[in-house]
């Protein structure tokens, strides 16, 4: 529900600042006063028209119909603001939002009854209406629908899996050959984790082998002077323990180095280099030895799957066929229930259309490929005319009648913004439209531009738009002012006194 509407520097208006009430709100006033500008500014805040005001804002009561996503906060109210400077910017709860996203976000809550949108009377929405009527008639039907949807979801998952497997089956031979090739390429090398580092260490030693041998040979001359050093230490009466330990440690190191050189002599250098290159090639392709081995394990699992695919495919095909038979049976059962429910909806809507001086509608059913809603495609027929050929007035009156039906069946709620739905209609039609809107306003907040006294009299809140000193002004009328405005609407400016009694009578009728 809109609680407040504000606009500054709107075409013709200096400032608009109105507190709005729940229920039916009538917007009236002389032609050219600015009613359409008023409505356009309101529509613009929901992304349904172009922004004209420098600043405009609506404050809404938070609704369960709105999924605010990241724009939600802890407040009980929602604020939508539009600012027009060099460019137009939209804000939802003080966070910037694009016009398209804003429009999509508020679409479950706000409807503009003037724009001809066949989506409002789409087969899917008509099915929701028929399902609501069927649930009213039988509580078991809700469970039937839920079971069907669960069964259909399972069927779709299985079907998608089957399609994937069939696609794999067509190229399974190629996939088997590829998997075996990939496994063999890695198995040819049979790398071990850490082997690359060990090989590089051996390569470094091999590259220094001659230098190490030559250096040890030269350094070994130190042992030729070992006895002379010991003799000298004895003569000078110095401790020779440290020298002996150092010489023994040096001898051990040289022996270890010599053993290593002997081992290197036995290594085939070409084999080491080839092994290093083979592992490097795997690393270039897979990133590391660990990743190569992991990839090999994956391919082994794939190979097992491909070799078992025929057996699994046959079982899945049978399961999908059985599931389809079940959902088809359930869809036919649901279709039969819907066709029975259609009679009750037709009766409800046709009673409303009778007052609107319109012919009767009927629901026409045709079979469509089975989907989440069943096998039914539903359309509306108005005595031989389909939705596409209806006039704008007929279309919108049927639309309102169906909205009222859905509201009373399923508790639909929201905001309806209506442009002159009672224009160019007879007095009886105008009364019927006013009654319908008043009844619908128990669930919806309805803001309607009107030139007819009956809708204005039915309204809970009456706003007049007039010109004062060349500027448009919007004002909420009190009870006395409403009588004056409705008198003007009945008889025009010159005969308002004569119409006053009738205006009071109409207000009294709709207040009861």
Coordinates of N, CA, C and O in Angstrom, one line a residue, residues 381-484:
X381 N -13.0 -16.9 -24.2 CA -13.8 -16.6 -25.3 C -15.0 -15.7 -24.9 O -15.7 -16.1 -23.9
X382 N -15.2 -14.6 -25.5 CA -16.3 -13.7 -25.2 C -17.3 -13.8 -26.4 O -17.2 -13.0 -27.4
X383 N -18.2 -14.8 -26.3 CA -19.2 -15.0 -27.4 C -18.6 -14.9 -28.8 O -19.0 -14.2 -29.7
X384 N -17.5 -15.7 -29.0 CA -16.9 -15.9 -30.3 C -15.7 -15.0 -30.5 O -15.0 -15.1 -31.5
X385 N -15.5 -14.0 -29.6 CA -14.3 -13.1 -29.7 C -13.2 -13.6 -28.7 O -13.5 -13.9 -27.6
X386 N -12.0 -13.7 -29.2 CA -10.9 -14.0 -28.3 C -10.3 -12.8 -27.8 O -10.6 -11.6 -28.1
X387 N -9.3 -13.0 -26.9 CA -8.7 -11.8 -26.1 C -8.1 -10.8 -27.1 O -8.2 -9.6 -26.9
X388 N -7.5 -11.3 -28.2 CA -6.8 -10.4 -29.1 C -7.7 -9.4 -29.8 O -7.3 -8.3 -30.2
X389 N -9.0 -9.8 -29.9 CA -9.9 -8.9 -30.7 C -10.8 -8.0 -29.8 O -11.6 -7.3 -30.3
X390 N -10.7 -8.1 -28.5 CA -11.5 -7.3 -27.6 C -11.1 -5.8 -27.6 O -9.9 -5.5 -27.8
X391 N -12.0 -4.9 -27.4 CA -11.7 -3.5 -27.3 C -11.0 -3.3 -26.0 O -11.0 -4.2 -25.1
X392 N -10.3 -2.2 -25.8 CA -9.6 -1.9 -24.6 C -10.5 -1.9 -23.4 O -10.1 -2.4 -22.3
X393 N -11.7 -1.3 -23.5 CA -12.6 -1.3 -22.4 C -13.1 -2.7 -22.0 O -13.2 -3.0 -20.8
X394 N -13.4 -3.5 -23.0 CA -13.9 -4.9 -22.7 C -12.7 -5.7 -22.0 O -12.9 -6.4 -21.0
X395 N -11.5 -5.5 -22.6 CA -10.4 -6.2 -22.1 C -10.1 -5.9 -20.6 O -10.0 -6.8 -19.8
X396 N -10.2 -4.6 -20.3 CA -9.9 -4.2 -18.9 C -11.0 -4.5 -17.9 O -10.7 -4.8 -16.7
X397 N -12.2 -4.6 -18.4 CA -13.3 -4.9 -17.5 C -13.3 -6.4 -17.2 O -13.5 -6.9 -16.0
X398 N -12.9 -7.2 -18.2 CA -12.7 -8.7 -17.9 C -11.5 -8.9 -17.0 O -11.6 -9.7 -16.1
X399 N -10.5 -8.1 -17.2 CA -9.3 -8.2 -16.4 C -9.7 -7.9 -14.9 O -9.2 -8.6 -14.0
X400 N -10.5 -6.8 -14.7 CA -10.8 -6.5 -13.3 C -11.7 -7.6 -12.7 O -11.6 -7.9 -11.5
X401 N -12.7 -8.1 -13.5 CA -13.5 -9.2 -13.0 C -12.7 -10.4 -12.6 O -13.0 -11.0 -11.6
X402 N -11.7 -10.8 -13.4 CA -10.9 -11.9 -13.1 C -10.0 -11.6 -11.8 O -9.8 -12.5 -11.0
X403 N -9.5 -10.4 -11.7 CA -8.8 -10.0 -10.5 C -9.6 -10.1 -9.3 O -9.1 -10.6 -8.2
X404 N -10.9 -9.7 -9.3 CA -11.7 -9.8 -8.2 C -12.0 -11.3 -7.9 O -12.0 -11.7 -6.7
X405 N -12.2 -12.1 -8.9 CA -12.4 -13.5 -8.7 C -11.2 -14.1 -8.0 O -11.3 -14.8 -7.0
X406 N -10.0 -13.8 -8.5 CA -8.8 -14.4 -7.9 C -8.6 -13.9 -6.5 O -8.1 -14.6 -5.6
X407 N -8.9 -12.6 -6.3 CA -8.7 -12.0 -5.0 C -9.6 -12.7 -3.9 O -9.1 -13.0 -2.8
X408 N -10.8 -13.0 -4.3 CA -11.7 -13.6 -3.4 C -11.5 -15.1 -3.2 O -11.8 -15.7 -2.2
X409 N -10.9 -15.7 -4.2 CA -10.6 -17.2 -4.2 C -9.2 -17.4 -3.4 O -9.1 -18.3 -2.6
X410 N -8.2 -16.6 -3.8 CA -6.8 -16.9 -3.4 C -6.2 -15.8 -2.5 O -5.1 -15.8 -2.2
X411 N -7.0 -14.7 -2.3 CA -6.5 -13.6 -1.5 C -5.5 -12.8 -2.1 O -4.5 -12.4 -1.4
X412 N -5.6 -12.5 -3.4 CA -4.6 -11.6 -4.1 C -4.6 -10.2 -3.5 O -5.6 -9.7 -3.1
X413 N -3.4 -9.6 -3.4 CA -3.3 -8.3 -2.8 C -2.3 -7.5 -3.7 O -1.6 -8.0 -4.5
X414 N -2.4 -6.1 -3.6 CA -1.5 -5.3 -4.3 C -2.0 -3.9 -4.5 O -2.9 -3.4 -3.8
X415 N -1.4 -3.2 -5.5 CA -1.8 -1.8 -5.9 C -2.2 -1.8 -7.3 O -1.5 -2.3 -8.2
X416 N -3.4 -1.2 -7.6 CA -3.9 -1.0 -9.0 C -3.9 0.4 -9.3 O -4.5 1.2 -8.5
X417 N -3.3 0.8 -10.4 CA -3.3 2.2 -10.9 C -4.1 2.2 -12.2 O -3.8 1.5 -13.1
X418 N -5.3 2.9 -12.2 CA -6.3 2.8 -13.2 C -6.5 4.1 -13.9 O -6.8 5.1 -13.2
X419 N -6.4 4.1 -15.2 CA -6.7 5.3 -16.0 C -8.1 5.2 -16.7 O -8.3 4.5 -17.6
X420 N -9.0 6.0 -16.1 CA -10.3 6.2 -16.8 C -11.0 5.0 -17.3 O -11.4 4.9 -18.5
X421 N -11.1 4.0 -16.5 CA -11.7 2.7 -16.9 C -13.2 2.9 -17.1 O -13.8 2.1 -17.8
X422 N -13.8 3.9 -16.5 CA -15.2 4.2 -16.7 C -15.5 5.2 -17.7 O -16.6 5.8 -17.8
X423 N -14.6 5.6 -18.6 CA -14.8 6.6 -19.6 C -15.7 6.0 -20.7 O -15.6 4.8 -21.1
X424 N -16.6 6.8 -21.3 CA -17.4 6.4 -22.4 C -18.3 5.2 -22.1 O -18.4 4.3 -22.9
X425 N -18.8 5.1 -20.9 CA -19.7 4.0 -20.6 C -21.1 4.6 -20.1 O -21.2 5.7 -19.8
X426 N -22.1 3.7 -20.2 CA -23.4 4.2 -19.7 C -23.5 4.3 -18.2 O -22.6 3.9 -17.5
X427 N -24.6 4.9 -17.7 CA -24.7 5.1 -16.3 C -24.7 3.7 -15.6 O -24.1 3.6 -14.5
X428 N -25.4 2.7 -16.1 CA -25.5 1.4 -15.4 C -24.1 0.8 -15.4 O -23.7 0.2 -14.4
X429 N -23.4 0.9 -16.5 CA -22.0 0.3 -16.6 C -21.1 1.0 -15.6 O -20.3 0.4 -14.9
X430 N -21.3 2.4 -15.5 CA -20.4 3.1 -14.5 C -20.7 2.7 -13.1 O -19.8 2.5 -12.3
X431 N -22.0 2.5 -12.8 CA -22.3 2.0 -11.4 C -21.7 0.6 -11.2 O -21.1 0.4 -10.1
X432 N -21.8 -0.3 -12.2 CA -21.3 -1.6 -12.0 C -19.7 -1.6 -11.8 O -19.2 -2.3 -11.0
X433 N -19.1 -0.7 -12.6 CA -17.6 -0.6 -12.5 C -17.2 -0.1 -11.1 O -16.3 -0.6 -10.4
X434 N -18.0 0.9 -10.6 CA -17.7 1.5 -9.3 C -17.9 0.4 -8.2 O -17.1 0.3 -7.3
X435 N -19.0 -0.4 -8.3 CA -19.2 -1.4 -7.3 C -18.1 -2.5 -7.3 O -17.7 -3.0 -6.3
X436 N -17.7 -2.9 -8.6 CA -16.7 -3.9 -8.7 C -15.4 -3.4 -8.1 O -14.7 -4.1 -7.3
X437 N -15.0 -2.1 -8.3 CA -13.8 -1.6 -7.8 C -13.8 -1.4 -6.2 O -12.8 -1.7 -5.5
X438 N -15.0 -1.1 -5.7 CA -15.2 -1.0 -4.3 C -15.0 -2.3 -3.6 O -14.3 -2.5 -2.6
X439 N -15.5 -3.3 -4.3 CA -15.4 -4.7 -3.8 C -14.0 -5.2 -3.9 O -13.4 -5.8 -2.9
X440 N -13.3 -4.8 -5.0 CA -11.9 -5.2 -5.2 C -11.0 -4.5 -4.2 O -9.9 -5.0 -3.8
X441 N -11.4 -3.3 -3.8 CA -10.5 -2.5 -2.9 C -10.4 -3.1 -1.5 O -9.6 -2.6 -0.7
X442 N -11.2 -4.1 -1.2 CA -11.0 -4.8 0.1 C -9.7 -5.5 0.1 O -9.1 -5.7 1.2
X443 N -9.2 -5.9 -1.0 CA -7.8 -6.6 -1.1 C -6.8 -5.7 -1.7 O -5.6 -5.8 -1.4
X444 N -7.1 -4.7 -2.6 CA -6.2 -3.9 -3.3 C -6.3 -2.4 -2.9 O -7.4 -2.0 -2.6
X445 N -5.2 -1.7 -2.9 CA -5.3 -0.3 -2.9 C -5.5 0.2 -4.4 O -4.6 -0.2 -5.2
X446 N -6.5 0.9 -4.7 CA -6.8 1.2 -6.1 C -6.8 2.8 -6.2 O -7.5 3.5 -5.5
X447 N -6.0 3.3 -7.1 CA -5.9 4.7 -7.4 C -6.4 4.9 -8.8 O -5.8 4.4 -9.8
X448 N -7.6 5.5 -9.0 CA -8.2 5.5 -10.3 C -8.6 7.0 -10.7 O -9.2 7.7 -10.0
X449 N -8.2 7.3 -11.9 CA -8.6 8.6 -12.5 C -10.0 8.3 -13.1 O -10.3 7.3 -13.7
X450 N -11.0 9.2 -12.8 CA -12.3 9.0 -13.2 C -13.0 10.4 -13.6 O -12.7 11.4 -13.0
X451 N -13.9 10.3 -14.5 CA -14.8 11.4 -14.8 C -16.2 11.1 -14.5 O -17.2 11.9 -14.9
X452 N -16.5 10.0 -13.8 CA -17.8 9.6 -13.5 C -18.1 9.7 -12.0 O -17.2 9.4 -11.2
X453 N -19.3 10.1 -11.7 CA -19.6 10.4 -10.2 C -19.7 9.1 -9.4 O -19.4 9.1 -8.2
X454 N -20.0 8.0 -10.0 CA -20.2 6.8 -9.2 C -18.9 6.2 -8.7 O -18.9 5.8 -7.5
X455 N -17.9 6.2 -9.5 CA -16.6 5.7 -9.0 C -16.1 6.6 -7.9 O -15.6 6.2 -6.9
X456 N -16.3 7.9 -8.1 CA -15.8 8.9 -7.1 C -16.6 8.8 -5.8 O -16.0 8.9 -4.7
X457 N -17.9 8.5 -5.9 CA -18.7 8.3 -4.7 C -18.3 7.0 -4.0 O -18.4 6.9 -2.7
X458 N -17.9 6.0 -4.7 CA -17.5 4.7 -4.1 C -16.2 4.8 -3.4 O -15.9 3.9 -2.6
X459 N -15.4 5.8 -3.7 CA -14.0 5.9 -3.2 C -14.0 6.1 -1.7 O -14.9 6.8 -1.1
X460 N -13.0 5.6 -1.0 CA -12.8 5.9 0.4 C -12.1 7.2 0.5 O -12.3 7.9 1.5
X461 N -11.2 7.6 -0.4 CA -10.5 8.8 -0.4 C -10.7 9.5 -1.8 O -10.6 8.8 -2.8
X462 N -10.9 10.8 -1.8 CA -11.2 11.5 -3.0 C -10.2 12.6 -3.2 O -10.2 13.5 -2.3
X463 N -9.4 12.6 -4.2 CA -8.4 13.7 -4.5 C -8.8 14.4 -5.7 O -9.1 13.8 -6.8
X464 N -8.9 15.7 -5.6 CA -9.2 16.6 -6.8 C -7.9 17.3 -7.3 O -7.1 17.7 -6.5
X465 N -7.8 17.3 -8.6 CA -6.7 18.0 -9.2 C -7.3 19.2 -10.0 O -8.1 19.0 -10.9
X466 N -6.9 20.4 -9.6 CA -7.4 21.6 -10.3 C -6.2 22.6 -10.6 O -5.1 22.3 -10.3
X467 N -6.6 23.6 -11.3 CA -5.6 24.7 -11.6 C -5.9 25.9 -10.7 O -7.0 26.4 -10.6
X468 N -4.8 26.4 -10.1 CA -4.9 27.7 -9.3 C -3.8 28.6 -9.8 O -2.6 28.2 -9.6
X469 N -4.1 29.7 -10.3 CA -3.1 30.7 -10.8 C -2.2 30.0 -11.8 O -1.0 30.3 -11.8
X470 N -2.7 29.2 -12.6 CA -2.0 28.6 -13.7 C -1.2 27.4 -13.3 O -0.5 26.7 -14.1
X471 N -1.2 27.0 -12.0 CA -0.5 25.9 -11.5 C -1.5 24.7 -11.1 O -2.5 25.0 -10.6
X472 N -1.0 23.5 -11.3 CA -1.8 22.4 -10.9 C -1.7 22.1 -9.4 O -0.6 22.2 -8.8
X473 N -2.8 21.8 -8.8 CA -2.8 21.6 -7.3 C -3.7 20.3 -7.1 O -4.7 20.1 -7.7
X474 N -3.2 19.4 -6.2 CA -3.9 18.2 -5.8 C -4.3 18.4 -4.3 O -3.5 18.7 -3.5
X475 N -5.5 18.0 -4.0 CA -6.0 18.2 -2.7 C -7.0 17.0 -2.3 O -7.8 16.6 -3.1
X476 N -6.9 16.6 -1.1 CA -7.8 15.5 -0.5 C -9.1 16.3 -0.1 O -9.0 17.2 0.7
X477 N -10.2 15.8 -0.6 CA -11.5 16.5 -0.3 C -12.1 15.9 1.0 O -12.0 14.7 1.3
X478 N -12.8 16.9 1.7 CA -13.6 16.4 2.9 C -15.0 16.1 2.4 O -15.3 16.2 1.2
X479 N -15.9 15.7 3.2 CA -17.2 15.2 2.8 C -18.0 16.3 2.1 O -18.6 16.0 1.0
X480 N -18.0 17.5 2.6 CA -18.7 18.6 1.9 C -18.1 18.9 0.5 O -18.9 19.1 -0.5
X481 N -16.8 18.9 0.4 CA -16.2 19.2 -0.8 C -16.4 18.1 -1.9 O -16.5 18.3 -3.1
X482 N -16.5 16.8 -1.4 CA -16.8 15.7 -2.3 C -18.2 15.9 -2.9 O -18.4 15.7 -4.1
X483 N -19.2 16.4 -2.1 CA -20.5 16.6 -2.7 C -20.4 17.6 -3.8 O -21.0 17.5 -4.9
X484 N -19.7 18.7 -3.6 CA -19.5 19.8 -4.6 C -18.8 19.2 -5.8 O -19.3 19.5 -7.0

